[in-house]
Structures are given as C-alpha cells and as structure tokens.
mmCIF file of C-alpha atoms and ligand atoms in Angstrom:
data_model
loop_
_atom_site.group_PDB
_atom_site.id
_atom_site.type_symbol
_atom_site.label_atom_id
_atom_site.label_comp_id
_atom_site.label_asym_id
_atom_site.label_seq_id
_atom_site.Cartn_x
_atom_site.Cartn_y
_atom_site.Cartn_z
ATOM 1 C CA UNK C 1 106.714 116.842 280.113
ATOM 2 C CA UNK C 2 108.693 119.724 278.632
ATOM 3 C CA UNK C 3 108.128 120.150 274.855
ATOM 4 C CA UNK C 4 110.812 118.160 273.071
ATOM 5 C CA UNK C 5 113.032 119.588 270.357
ATOM 6 C CA UNK C 6 112.237 118.513 266.814
ATOM 7 C CA UNK C 7 115.515 116.538 266.647
ATOM 8 C CA UNK C 8 114.345 114.440 269.628
ATOM 9 C CA UNK C 9 110.839 114.042 268.208
ATOM 10 C CA UNK C 10 112.435 112.750 265.007
ATOM 11 C CA UNK C 11 114.058 109.923 267.011
ATOM 12 C CA UNK C 12 111.202 109.249 269.454
ATOM 13 C CA UNK C 13 108.000 111.006 268.299
ATOM 14 C CA UNK C 14 105.364 108.390 268.997
ATOM 15 C CA UNK C 15 105.316 104.990 270.625
ATOM 16 C CA UNK C 16 103.447 101.866 269.682
ATOM 17 C CA UNK C 17 100.539 100.956 271.983
ATOM 18 C CA UNK C 18 99.978 97.686 270.215
ATOM 19 C CA UNK C 19 102.823 95.593 271.510
ATOM 20 C CA UNK C 20 102.977 93.595 274.683
ATOM 21 C CA UNK C 21 106.575 92.429 274.273
ATOM 22 C CA UNK C 22 108.276 95.759 275.109
ATOM 23 C CA UNK C 23 110.189 96.009 271.811
ATOM 24 C CA UNK C 24 112.337 99.125 271.477
ATOM 25 C CA UNK C 25 111.543 99.062 267.761
ATOM 26 C CA UNK C 26 107.903 98.313 266.957
ATOM 27 C CA UNK C 27 107.241 95.107 265.003
ATOM 28 C CA UNK C 28 105.934 95.054 261.426
ATOM 29 C CA UNK C 29 102.269 94.057 261.410
ATOM 30 C CA UNK C 30 102.264 92.150 258.117
ATOM 31 C CA UNK C 31 98.666 90.992 258.194
ATOM 32 C CA UNK C 32 95.818 91.676 255.800
ATOM 33 C CA UNK C 33 93.081 91.186 258.366
ATOM 34 C CA UNK C 34 92.496 91.200 262.142
ATOM 35 C CA UNK C 35 90.606 88.707 264.325
ATOM 36 C CA UNK C 36 87.352 89.687 266.050
ATOM 37 C CA UNK C 37 86.785 88.374 269.594
ATOM 38 C CA UNK C 38 83.184 87.504 268.701
ATOM 39 C CA UNK C 39 80.426 88.584 266.311
ATOM 40 C CA UNK C 40 79.409 91.597 268.422
ATOM 41 C CA UNK C 41 83.030 92.819 268.564
ATOM 42 C CA UNK C 42 83.213 92.683 264.756
ATOM 43 C CA UNK C 43 79.902 94.490 264.411
ATOM 44 C CA UNK C 44 80.989 97.151 266.943
ATOM 45 C CA UNK C 45 84.230 97.777 265.059
ATOM 46 C CA UNK C 46 82.311 98.222 261.800
ATOM 47 C CA UNK C 47 79.728 100.535 263.354
ATOM 48 C CA UNK C 48 82.412 102.612 265.108
ATOM 49 C CA UNK C 49 81.111 101.731 268.600
ATOM 50 C CA UNK C 50 84.551 100.198 269.378
ATOM 51 C CA UNK C 51 87.928 101.263 268.041
ATOM 52 C CA UNK C 52 90.419 98.733 266.710
ATOM 53 C CA UNK C 53 91.670 97.178 263.518
ATOM 54 C CA UNK C 54 89.482 95.445 260.933
ATOM 55 C CA UNK C 55 91.429 95.101 257.677
ATOM 56 C CA UNK C 56 94.765 96.607 256.560
ATOM 57 C CA UNK C 57 93.258 98.710 253.735
ATOM 58 C CA UNK C 58 91.228 100.479 256.443
ATOM 59 C CA UNK C 59 93.968 100.644 259.091
ATOM 60 C CA UNK C 60 97.101 98.845 260.291
ATOM 61 C CA UNK C 61 99.148 99.393 263.503
ATOM 62 C CA UNK C 62 102.503 99.892 261.709
ATOM 63 C CA UNK C 63 101.034 102.290 259.151
ATOM 64 C CA UNK C 64 99.165 104.027 261.975
ATOM 65 C CA UNK C 65 102.377 104.629 263.859
ATOM 66 C CA UNK C 66 103.994 106.249 260.823
ATOM 67 C CA UNK C 67 100.903 108.426 260.280
ATOM 68 C CA UNK C 68 101.041 109.591 263.900
ATOM 69 C CA UNK C 69 104.757 110.311 263.627
ATOM 70 C CA UNK C 70 104.572 112.422 260.460
ATOM 71 C CA UNK C 71 101.640 114.342 261.986
ATOM 72 C CA UNK C 72 103.856 115.192 264.999
ATOM 73 C CA UNK C 73 106.789 116.200 262.773
ATOM 74 C CA UNK C 74 104.703 118.406 260.458
ATOM 75 C CA UNK C 75 102.687 119.868 263.360
ATOM 76 C CA UNK C 76 99.344 118.572 261.993
ATOM 77 C CA UNK C 77 96.402 116.910 263.735
ATOM 78 C CA UNK C 78 96.288 113.814 261.576
ATOM 79 C CA UNK C 79 97.933 112.049 258.616
ATOM 80 C CA UNK C 80 97.300 109.324 256.071
ATOM 81 C CA UNK C 81 99.897 107.135 254.333
ATOM 82 C CA UNK C 82 99.624 106.280 250.630
ATOM 83 C CA UNK C 83 101.252 103.805 248.246
ATOM 84 C CA UNK C 84 103.409 106.496 246.591
ATOM 85 C CA UNK C 85 103.908 110.248 246.456
ATOM 86 C CA UNK C 86 101.729 110.356 243.331
ATOM 87 C CA UNK C 87 98.984 108.479 245.218
ATOM 88 C CA UNK C 88 99.156 111.245 247.864
ATOM 89 C CA UNK C 89 98.839 114.004 245.237
ATOM 90 C CA UNK C 90 95.949 112.192 243.506
ATOM 91 C CA UNK C 91 94.160 111.389 246.799
ATOM 92 C CA UNK C 92 94.263 115.023 247.940
ATOM 93 C CA UNK C 93 93.216 116.433 244.547
ATOM 94 C CA UNK C 94 90.403 113.933 243.909
ATOM 95 C CA UNK C 95 88.961 114.245 247.415
ATOM 96 C CA UNK C 96 88.671 118.017 247.136
ATOM 97 C CA UNK C 97 87.166 118.194 243.640
ATOM 98 C CA UNK C 98 84.259 117.001 241.489
ATOM 99 C CA UNK C 99 83.788 117.187 237.699
ATOM 100 C CA UNK C 100 83.439 120.820 236.645
ATOM 101 C CA UNK C 101 85.751 122.115 239.383
ATOM 102 C CA UNK C 102 89.151 123.718 238.934
ATOM 103 C CA UNK C 103 92.225 124.457 241.028
ATOM 104 C CA UNK C 104 95.172 126.833 240.733
ATOM 105 C CA UNK C 105 98.717 125.407 240.783
ATOM 106 C CA UNK C 106 102.165 126.875 240.471
ATOM 107 C CA UNK C 107 103.541 125.715 237.093
ATOM 108 C CA UNK C 108 106.927 124.435 238.339
ATOM 109 C CA UNK C 109 106.101 120.950 239.631
ATOM 110 C CA UNK C 110 107.383 117.380 239.600
ATOM 111 C CA UNK C 111 106.674 116.014 236.080
ATOM 112 C CA UNK C 112 104.294 113.287 237.323
ATOM 113 C CA UNK C 113 102.228 115.861 239.238
ATOM 114 C CA UNK C 114 102.153 118.121 236.173
ATOM 115 C CA UNK C 115 100.971 115.200 233.981
ATOM 116 C CA UNK C 116 98.244 114.227 236.488
ATOM 117 C CA UNK C 117 97.065 117.832 236.715
ATOM 118 C CA UNK C 118 97.254 118.752 233.035
ATOM 119 C CA UNK C 119 95.996 115.507 231.418
ATOM 120 C CA UNK C 120 94.504 112.877 233.720
ATOM 121 C CA UNK C 121 92.396 115.197 235.878
ATOM 122 C CA UNK C 122 91.388 117.154 232.773
ATOM 123 C CA UNK C 123 89.885 113.900 231.377
ATOM 124 C CA UNK C 124 87.657 113.869 234.481
ATOM 125 C CA UNK C 125 86.649 117.491 233.765
ATOM 126 C CA UNK C 126 88.747 118.772 236.685
ATOM 127 C CA UNK C 127 90.954 121.578 235.432
ATOM 128 C CA UNK C 128 94.316 122.872 236.606
ATOM 129 C CA UNK C 129 94.964 126.579 236.053
ATOM 130 C CA UNK C 130 98.714 127.094 236.092
ATOM 131 C CA UNK C 131 100.439 130.235 237.323
ATOM 132 C CA UNK C 132 104.119 130.983 236.749
ATOM 133 C CA UNK C 133 105.513 132.493 239.926
ATOM 134 C CA UNK C 134 108.470 133.673 237.825
ATOM 135 C CA UNK C 135 106.367 136.358 236.139
ATOM 136 C CA UNK C 136 106.053 139.599 238.056
ATOM 137 C CA UNK C 137 102.538 140.154 239.345
ATOM 138 C CA UNK C 138 102.026 136.457 240.083
ATOM 139 C CA UNK C 139 99.753 137.291 243.046
ATOM 140 C CA UNK C 140 97.417 139.184 240.709
ATOM 141 C CA UNK C 141 97.548 136.213 238.325
ATOM 142 C CA UNK C 142 96.588 133.754 241.105
ATOM 143 C CA UNK C 143 93.686 135.995 242.119
ATOM 144 C CA UNK C 144 92.492 136.294 238.523
ATOM 145 C CA UNK C 145 92.469 132.513 238.083
ATOM 146 C CA UNK C 146 90.350 131.826 241.189
ATOM 147 C CA UNK C 147 86.587 131.689 240.674
ATOM 148 C CA UNK C 148 83.553 130.111 242.389
ATOM 149 C CA UNK C 149 84.546 126.618 241.146
ATOM 150 C CA UNK C 150 88.147 126.762 242.439
ATOM 151 C CA UNK C 151 88.575 124.122 245.138
ATOM 152 C CA UNK C 152 92.236 124.460 246.199
ATOM 153 C CA UNK C 153 95.639 126.055 245.549
ATOM 154 C CA UNK C 154 98.726 123.871 245.046
ATOM 155 C CA UNK C 155 102.468 124.559 245.289
ATOM 156 C CA UNK C 156 105.734 122.667 245.592
ATOM 157 C CA UNK C 157 108.699 124.370 247.328
ATOM 158 C CA UNK C 158 111.599 124.110 246.734
ATOM 159 C CA UNK C 159 110.178 123.240 243.326
ATOM 160 C CA UNK C 160 111.316 120.260 241.281
ATOM 161 C CA UNK C 161 113.627 120.586 239.352
ATOM 162 C CA UNK C 162 114.480 124.313 239.253
ATOM 163 C CA UNK C 163 114.786 124.838 243.035
ATOM 164 C CA UNK C 164 112.490 127.850 242.746
ATOM 165 C CA UNK C 165 111.282 128.974 246.168
ATOM 166 C CA UNK C 166 107.544 129.633 246.340
ATOM 167 C CA UNK C 167 106.182 132.009 248.962
ATOM 168 C CA UNK C 168 104.117 129.783 251.299
ATOM 169 C CA UNK C 169 102.570 132.595 253.433
ATOM 170 C CA UNK C 170 101.595 134.529 250.269
ATOM 171 C CA UNK C 171 99.771 131.529 248.746
ATOM 172 C CA UNK C 172 98.284 130.637 252.162
ATOM 173 C CA UNK C 173 96.891 134.172 252.639
ATOM 174 C CA UNK C 174 95.405 134.062 249.152
ATOM 175 C CA UNK C 175 93.802 130.671 249.849
ATOM 176 C CA UNK C 176 92.400 131.941 253.164
ATOM 177 C CA UNK C 177 90.906 135.047 251.536
ATOM 178 C CA UNK C 178 89.006 132.775 249.147
ATOM 179 C CA UNK C 179 88.153 130.211 251.824
ATOM 180 C CA UNK C 180 89.862 127.361 249.973
ATOM 181 C CA UNK C 181 92.727 125.129 251.199
ATOM 182 C CA UNK C 182 96.383 125.423 250.203
ATOM 183 C CA UNK C 183 98.239 122.138 249.537
ATOM 184 C CA UNK C 184 102.049 122.168 249.761
ATOM 185 C CA UNK C 185 104.305 119.385 248.471
ATOM 186 C CA UNK C 186 107.107 119.438 251.074
ATOM 187 C CA UNK C 187 109.124 116.571 249.540
ATOM 188 C CA UNK C 188 112.309 118.566 248.785
ATOM 189 C CA UNK C 189 112.532 120.101 252.258
ATOM 190 C CA UNK C 190 111.126 117.499 254.706
ATOM 191 C CA UNK C 191 109.551 118.687 257.978
ATOM 192 C CA UNK C 192 113.029 119.110 259.473
ATOM 193 C CA UNK C 193 113.776 122.018 257.123
ATOM 194 C CA UNK C 194 110.298 123.467 256.543
ATOM 195 C CA UNK C 195 106.881 123.246 258.209
ATOM 196 C CA UNK C 196 104.240 124.607 255.803
ATOM 197 C CA UNK C 197 101.268 124.082 258.182
ATOM 198 C CA UNK C 198 102.793 126.619 260.602
ATOM 199 C CA UNK C 199 102.918 129.083 257.680
ATOM 200 C CA UNK C 200 99.206 128.746 256.900
ATOM 201 C CA UNK C 201 99.025 125.719 254.566
ATOM 202 C CA UNK C 202 96.102 123.318 255.096
ATOM 203 C CA UNK C 203 97.525 120.066 253.707
ATOM 204 C CA UNK C 204 101.165 119.029 253.396
ATOM 205 C CA UNK C 205 102.140 116.075 251.302
ATOM 206 C CA UNK C 206 105.275 114.069 250.643
ATOM 207 C CA UNK C 207 106.811 111.568 248.371
ATOM 208 C CA UNK C 208 108.086 109.540 251.357
ATOM 209 C CA UNK C 209 110.159 107.669 248.765
ATOM 210 C CA UNK C 210 112.663 110.516 249.081
ATOM 211 C CA UNK C 211 114.108 112.106 252.255
ATOM 212 C CA UNK C 212 111.628 110.582 254.734
ATOM 213 C CA UNK C 213 112.582 107.010 253.808
ATOM 214 C CA UNK C 214 116.039 108.297 252.934
ATOM 215 C CA UNK C 215 117.606 105.056 251.715
ATOM 216 C CA UNK C 216 116.179 104.543 248.220
ATOM 217 C CA UNK C 217 114.522 101.245 249.107
ATOM 218 C CA UNK C 218 110.783 101.968 248.996
ATOM 219 C CA UNK C 219 107.954 103.923 247.367
ATOM 220 C CA UNK C 220 105.446 105.725 249.613
ATOM 221 C CA UNK C 221 103.503 108.920 250.247
ATOM 222 C CA UNK C 222 102.063 110.857 253.191
ATOM 223 C CA UNK C 223 99.458 113.591 253.629
ATOM 224 C CA UNK C 224 99.139 115.677 256.826
ATOM 225 C CA UNK C 225 96.397 118.122 257.861
ATOM 226 C CA UNK C 226 93.361 118.624 260.055
ATOM 227 C CA UNK C 227 91.425 115.623 261.404
ATOM 228 C CA UNK C 228 88.472 116.675 259.260
ATOM 229 C CA UNK C 229 90.366 116.868 255.945
ATOM 230 C CA UNK C 230 92.459 113.746 256.530
ATOM 231 C CA UNK C 231 89.298 111.860 257.628
ATOM 232 C CA UNK C 232 87.642 112.881 254.364
ATOM 233 C CA UNK C 233 90.642 111.681 252.278
ATOM 234 C CA UNK C 234 90.772 108.400 254.208
ATOM 235 C CA UNK C 235 87.046 107.670 253.939
ATOM 236 C CA UNK C 236 86.288 108.786 250.432
ATOM 237 C CA UNK C 237 89.547 108.047 248.628
ATOM 238 C CA UNK C 238 91.813 105.623 250.490
ATOM 239 C CA UNK C 239 89.153 103.126 251.574
ATOM 240 C CA UNK C 240 87.450 102.973 248.205
ATOM 241 C CA UNK C 241 90.182 103.587 245.608
ATOM 242 C CA UNK C 242 92.597 101.662 247.864
ATOM 243 C CA UNK C 243 96.103 103.134 247.234
ATOM 244 C CA UNK C 244 97.310 102.312 250.751
ATOM 245 C CA UNK C 245 100.874 101.878 252.010
ATOM 246 C CA UNK C 246 102.275 98.439 252.783
ATOM 247 C CA UNK C 247 103.068 97.918 256.514
ATOM 248 C CA UNK C 248 106.576 96.890 255.481
ATOM 249 C CA UNK C 249 107.156 100.213 253.718
ATOM 250 C CA UNK C 250 105.713 102.083 256.723
ATOM 251 C CA UNK C 251 108.218 100.267 258.952
ATOM 252 C CA UNK C 252 111.112 101.161 256.614
ATOM 253 C CA UNK C 253 110.058 104.832 256.651
ATOM 254 C CA UNK C 254 109.797 104.771 260.478
ATOM 255 C CA UNK C 255 113.330 103.423 260.568
ATOM 256 C CA UNK C 256 114.646 105.917 257.995
ATOM 257 C CA UNK C 257 112.987 108.838 259.791
ATOM 258 C CA UNK C 258 115.079 108.397 262.909
ATOM 259 C CA UNK C 259 118.120 109.841 261.135
ATOM 260 C CA UNK C 260 116.209 112.561 259.246
ATOM 261 C CA UNK C 261 117.800 115.479 261.141
ATOM 262 C CA UNK C 262 121.329 114.121 260.732
ATOM 263 C CA UNK C 263 120.826 113.338 257.066
ATOM 264 C CA UNK C 264 119.174 116.681 256.204
ATOM 265 C CA UNK C 265 121.951 118.612 257.967
ATOM 266 C CA UNK C 266 124.592 116.697 256.048
ATOM 267 C CA UNK C 267 122.733 116.857 252.682
ATOM 268 C CA UNK C 268 122.265 120.628 253.150
ATOM 269 C CA UNK C 269 125.829 121.410 254.280
ATOM 270 C CA UNK C 270 127.382 119.379 251.457
ATOM 271 C CA UNK C 271 124.997 120.823 248.844
ATOM 272 C CA UNK C 272 125.864 124.390 249.866
ATOM 273 C CA UNK C 273 129.578 123.680 249.580
ATOM 274 C CA UNK C 274 129.159 121.971 246.172
ATOM 275 C CA UNK C 275 126.896 124.749 244.829
ATOM 276 C CA UNK C 276 129.490 127.369 245.809
ATOM 277 C CA UNK C 277 132.345 125.444 244.181
ATOM 278 C CA UNK C 278 130.382 124.643 240.996
ATOM 279 C CA UNK C 279 129.678 128.346 240.589
ATOM 280 C CA UNK C 280 133.370 129.062 240.037
ATOM 281 C CA UNK C 281 133.971 126.174 237.581
ATOM 282 C CA UNK C 282 134.664 127.606 234.074
ATOM 283 C CA UNK C 283 132.400 125.002 232.375
ATOM 284 C CA UNK C 284 129.397 125.831 234.572
ATOM 285 C CA UNK C 285 127.049 128.480 233.175
ATOM 286 C CA UNK C 286 124.608 128.735 236.117
ATOM 287 C CA UNK C 287 123.916 127.109 239.496
ATOM 288 C CA UNK C 288 120.462 127.077 241.088
ATOM 289 C CA UNK C 289 120.595 126.483 244.836
ATOM 290 C CA UNK C 290 118.491 128.466 247.326
ATOM 291 C CA UNK C 291 121.452 128.678 249.720
ATOM 292 C CA UNK C 292 123.412 130.855 247.279
ATOM 293 C CA UNK C 293 123.039 134.602 247.867
ATOM 294 C CA UNK C 294 122.643 134.958 244.067
ATOM 295 C CA UNK C 295 119.501 132.733 244.025
ATOM 296 C CA UNK C 296 116.355 134.869 243.498
ATOM 297 C CA UNK C 297 114.570 132.970 246.295
ATOM 298 C CA UNK C 298 117.460 133.161 248.784
ATOM 299 C CA UNK C 299 115.943 135.606 251.290
ATOM 300 C CA UNK C 300 112.543 133.881 251.087
ATOM 301 C CA UNK C 301 114.230 130.501 251.650
ATOM 302 C CA UNK C 302 115.990 131.964 254.709
ATOM 303 C CA UNK C 303 112.572 132.948 256.075
ATOM 304 C CA UNK C 304 110.731 129.707 255.427
ATOM 305 C CA UNK C 305 113.463 127.041 255.676
ATOM 306 C CA UNK C 306 115.926 126.022 258.395
ATOM 307 C CA UNK C 307 118.635 125.095 255.843
ATOM 308 C CA UNK C 308 118.460 124.891 252.036
ATOM 309 C CA UNK C 309 118.269 121.146 251.390
ATOM 310 C CA UNK C 310 120.232 118.669 249.318
ATOM 311 C CA UNK C 311 119.020 119.431 245.784
ATOM 312 C CA UNK C 312 121.011 121.473 243.245
ATOM 313 C CA UNK C 313 120.327 122.271 239.596
ATOM 314 C CA UNK C 314 123.003 123.583 237.254
ATOM 315 C CA UNK C 315 123.679 124.336 233.613
ATOM 316 C CA UNK C 316 126.857 123.639 231.687
ATOM 317 C CA UNK C 317 128.178 125.814 228.837
ATOM 318 C CA UNK C 318 127.379 123.910 225.645
ATOM 319 C CA UNK C 319 123.751 123.031 226.567
ATOM 320 C CA UNK C 320 122.351 119.519 226.295
ATOM 321 C CA UNK C 321 125.407 117.987 224.594
ATOM 322 C CA UNK C 322 127.758 119.217 227.306
ATOM 323 C CA UNK C 323 125.247 118.259 230.028
ATOM 324 C CA UNK C 324 125.078 114.694 228.672
ATOM 325 C CA UNK C 325 128.878 114.516 228.669
ATOM 326 C CA UNK C 326 128.872 115.426 232.385
ATOM 327 C CA UNK C 327 126.215 112.794 233.194
ATOM 328 C CA UNK C 328 128.134 110.155 231.214
ATOM 329 C CA UNK C 329 131.439 111.282 232.715
ATOM 330 C CA UNK C 330 130.676 110.888 236.425
ATOM 331 C CA UNK C 331 131.833 107.713 238.117
ATOM 332 C CA UNK C 332 130.791 108.169 241.782
ATOM 333 C CA UNK C 333 127.519 110.052 241.197
ATOM 334 C CA UNK C 334 124.843 107.693 239.881
ATOM 335 C CA UNK C 335 122.841 108.491 236.751
ATOM 336 C CA UNK C 336 119.314 107.854 238.048
ATOM 337 C CA UNK C 337 116.048 109.668 238.804
ATOM 338 C CA UNK C 338 114.637 109.971 242.342
ATOM 339 C CA UNK C 339 116.295 111.926 245.130
ATOM 340 C CA UNK C 340 116.927 112.082 248.854
ATOM 341 C CA UNK C 341 118.989 108.896 248.958
ATOM 342 C CA UNK C 342 122.366 108.270 250.646
ATOM 343 C CA UNK C 343 123.964 108.075 247.180
ATOM 344 C CA UNK C 344 124.405 111.194 245.016
ATOM 345 C CA UNK C 345 122.074 110.946 242.005
ATOM 346 C CA UNK C 346 122.326 112.966 238.795
ATOM 347 C CA UNK C 347 119.735 113.286 236.014
ATOM 348 C CA UNK C 348 118.494 115.414 233.101
ATOM 349 C CA UNK C 349 114.968 116.791 233.773
ATOM 350 C CA UNK C 350 114.114 117.828 230.179
ATOM 351 C CA UNK C 351 114.557 114.247 228.859
ATOM 352 C CA UNK C 352 113.731 112.349 232.066
ATOM 353 C CA UNK C 353 111.599 113.491 235.052
ATOM 354 C CA UNK C 354 110.075 116.462 233.189
ATOM 355 C CA UNK C 355 109.843 115.021 229.656
ATOM 356 C CA UNK C 356 106.031 115.189 229.961
ATOM 357 C CA UNK C 357 106.179 119.001 229.778
ATOM 358 C CA UNK C 358 106.013 120.406 226.229
ATOM 359 C CA UNK C 359 108.969 122.682 225.305
ATOM 360 C CA UNK C 360 106.799 125.791 225.857
ATOM 361 C CA UNK C 361 105.514 124.475 229.205
ATOM 362 C CA UNK C 362 109.101 123.788 230.264
ATOM 363 C CA UNK C 363 110.039 127.336 229.291
ATOM 364 C CA UNK C 364 107.200 128.753 231.426
ATOM 365 C CA UNK C 365 108.324 126.591 234.350
ATOM 366 C CA UNK C 366 111.970 127.663 233.921
ATOM 367 C CA UNK C 367 113.261 124.179 232.979
ATOM 368 C CA UNK C 368 115.951 124.772 230.350
ATOM 369 C CA UNK C 369 117.087 121.973 228.017
ATOM 370 C CA UNK C 370 120.580 122.025 229.521
ATOM 371 C CA UNK C 371 119.501 121.832 233.175
ATOM 372 C CA UNK C 372 121.080 119.020 235.235
ATOM 373 C CA UNK C 373 119.602 118.013 238.595
ATOM 374 C CA UNK C 374 121.777 116.715 241.400
ATOM 375 C CA UNK C 375 120.507 115.023 244.564
ATOM 376 C CA UNK C 376 123.489 115.444 246.855
ATOM 377 C CA UNK C 377 124.114 112.294 248.889
ATOM 378 C CA UNK C 378 125.888 111.485 252.115
ATOM 379 C CA UNK C 379 129.310 110.674 250.635
ATOM 380 C CA UNK C 380 132.274 112.840 251.658
ATOM 381 C CA UNK C 381 131.799 116.277 250.018
ATOM 382 C CA UNK C 382 135.323 116.203 248.508
ATOM 383 C CA UNK C 383 134.592 112.926 246.722
ATOM 384 C CA UNK C 384 131.333 114.235 245.209
ATOM 385 C CA UNK C 385 132.997 117.463 244.140
ATOM 386 C CA UNK C 386 136.048 115.638 242.780
ATOM 387 C CA UNK C 387 133.805 113.413 240.644
ATOM 388 C CA UNK C 388 131.830 116.367 239.261
ATOM 389 C CA UNK C 389 135.040 118.302 238.569
ATOM 390 C CA UNK C 390 136.702 115.474 236.633
ATOM 391 C CA UNK C 391 133.522 115.050 234.541
ATOM 392 C CA UNK C 392 133.257 118.818 233.912
ATOM 393 C CA UNK C 393 136.985 119.115 233.067
ATOM 394 C CA UNK C 394 136.568 116.467 230.353
ATOM 395 C CA UNK C 395 133.627 118.179 228.613
ATOM 396 C CA UNK C 396 134.851 118.760 225.042
HETATM 397 N N1 LIG P 1 106.488 115.174 244.561
HETATM 398 C C1 LIG P 1 107.765 115.436 244.252
HETATM 399 C C2 LIG P 1 108.326 116.790 244.554
HETATM 400 C C3 LIG P 1 108.564 114.463 243.642
HETATM 401 O O1 LIG P 1 109.842 114.751 243.329
HETATM 402 C C4 LIG P 1 107.987 113.192 243.345
HETATM 403 C C5 LIG P 1 108.783 112.139 242.697
HETATM 404 O O2 LIG P 1 109.888 112.354 242.238
HETATM 405 C C6 LIG P 1 106.649 112.963 243.679
HETATM 406 C C7 LIG P 1 105.928 113.963 244.295
HETATM 407 C C8 LIG P 1 106.000 111.633 243.386
HETATM 408 O O3 LIG P 1 106.413 110.702 244.319
HETATM 409 P P1 LIG P 1 106.492 109.105 244.054
HETATM 410 O O4 LIG P 1 107.577 108.890 243.064
HETATM 411 O O5 LIG P 1 106.788 108.565 245.425
HETATM 412 O O6 LIG P 1 105.159 108.686 243.547
#
C-alpha cells in the first residue's frame, strides 16, 4: 500500500491483532496475568520459544498497541511505555549508565528532570555535566565535557519553560562522533511537529501526560528507539524496577492520539496569534515563542519543526509581583502546572515547576523570576486573549 501521510497514521497507525470481535476501537485489556493453555505453553512463553503474553508488567496487548503506534509516529523501530514521563527519563538514564559514569545534558530542562539528574543520579555516583546552549561556543563546551565515561547526551526542545530551541542535528553529530547515543525529550513538540530520530537522535522520550494524551486525564511516558536499545530498557529496567503503564492509561492515550494532528495545529495557530498580540501589550516586557521572528531560535525551529507548538513564556513589567497579579487575575485560563491539555493553563516556573533549580542555576538556564508559562488550549483564541488582556490591564 502507498505510504500514508502522518495525519492518517495518527488516526489509524496500527491495528490490534488480539481481538476476535472486530471492534473498531480495541478493548482495554485490564488483566494482571494471562492464562497458559498447558504447562508446556507456559514454559515456552518463559523461554521465548513461543510469543504471547505472560503478565502485564512484562507485556499487555493494550500497552503493546500504544507502543507500536508511537514507534510508527516517531519513525522508530520499537517503543516502551512507562508509568510517567519521569519514569521514561529515569529508565533511559539508568539503563545506559553505571556508577562512575557521566552524561552531558543541556541545562534548560523540565524541573523534575533537572532534579533527577543533579541530585538523585548523583547519589548513585552517576553525574550530569550541564551545558548552557545560551553561551556562545556551546559546541566546544559539549565536546570538552565528554570523556571516556560519558554514556549519553540529553536535550529537551523546545525546552521547558523558556522555549529555547536546541539544535538536534548539532547534538546528534556530536554524539555520533563520540559513539554515544543522543536522547531527546520531544514532549513540547509531539511527533506531529518534530521527529528527532530522523535528525539523528537515538532515543526519543515523552511525557505522554501532555500532548499525546491531550486531555489532562492521565500520567504516562513513552520511549522510542532501536529494537536493541528499547529491548535493553525493557529487560533491565522495566521488568525489574517495574514502572510500567496501566492498560487503562494506554487506552486513553490511544484515544487521545487520534486527534493529535488537529489539536497540535490548533494549539500552534492559536499560540502564534497570542504571542504576536502579547508582544504589543504595554504591560508585557518580553515574549518567548519560537514562532516569533524575534525569537533567537526561530530559524532553527523552522528547520526542525513543522509548526511552533502551543507553549508560550512571557515576562510582565514589574517582575514577580506583576506576574502574580496576572496569574491571579485570569478567569478563563487555569492556574495549574502541566501542559498540552484542552484547557489553557498558566503557571510560574520559578516558584512552581522549576523551584528545584537554585537561583544561579535558573539564571544559567535562562529562567527569570518574572517568567510566566502558558500552555495554550483549544478554546477560541479571542477568549484566551481577552482573558489575558483583562488580567494584564488590571496589573497595578
Ligand atoms: N519532560 C517534560 C518536558 C515535562 O514537561 C515533564 C512534565 O511536566 C516531564 C518530562 C515529566 O513528565 P511526567 O509529569 O509525566 O512524569
């Protein structure tokens, strides 16, 4: 059959082989274990002589279907689903390292990832070496930080919360030269807007909690890559540490995914319009959105993304006090962390999602105290803008 467009793959993608009842929508396999036909069948499944399901921590048809679908959408050979986005980050990092190893990461990251990298992994004698891509000569800095114990490179783009755009091919070339993998957190873009594996990355991961699920009703994570690397993560981390995804959450993500293209188009188009209008508001000091020609990563974003996504960061004149007044003044936008939902969400990174950074670490990552992060939802653009405007107009 002719290769399908990505929009069609988003709706169809993969089909369940496990049903005999011809459902259009696959059922949810809410079962912890699976029956063996007889003792030899059970033994054959355990030894790998036969393929099939044994126990949901090891594999489940609904979770399997989601893994196959995200692999198709990201253009990877294989995928594994995890209990949360953080479980995906931890699974990838812990599978690739041992005590004494290090890895090099871009310093602008989701706060939970930064905390895992800078404290929890450090306790296990696995050390993150952070590079600020904002400094000129960042390529030289990456190179200088890599040594014989460096096991992978790690980036997030667009980065949370500053919307910095990190050069995927540049990091991928560097990783290749040193024969180590590059991991890309693709949460902010989704595979509809950006496909890091095609640009040389080795593993792509997601907080599926966000745009993939798309409806704010679940927590989940996904990792995509080669059969070999995903097999390693599944065997050594998922089966034994056990942070697997519930079949119910996998089913919700499969359902949410069907509208990914429509949602990402709408999130992106509305965000661009709002970013442009915020720019001209007298109370707004700065707007960070990769779709704006003034954004330092604009031309790079044009090269590596289809559209610019639904996330905006902005600063209000008057710093934190004025920013808080805006967050307390909105009535349609919801004051909450998370992102990628149907509802527009607003939050303050320095005191919320990125409070784990020290003030100097936040400075290095470009997270100012007055920065406000907006996850643009699917409401009518005029209503979102009207709400932001009335809140900004009332800032004392
Ligand atoms: N990666 C990014 C870019 C995120 O924004 C988040 C959460 O906000 C995560 C990973 C962690 O995902 P989860 O909350 O599903 O554990």
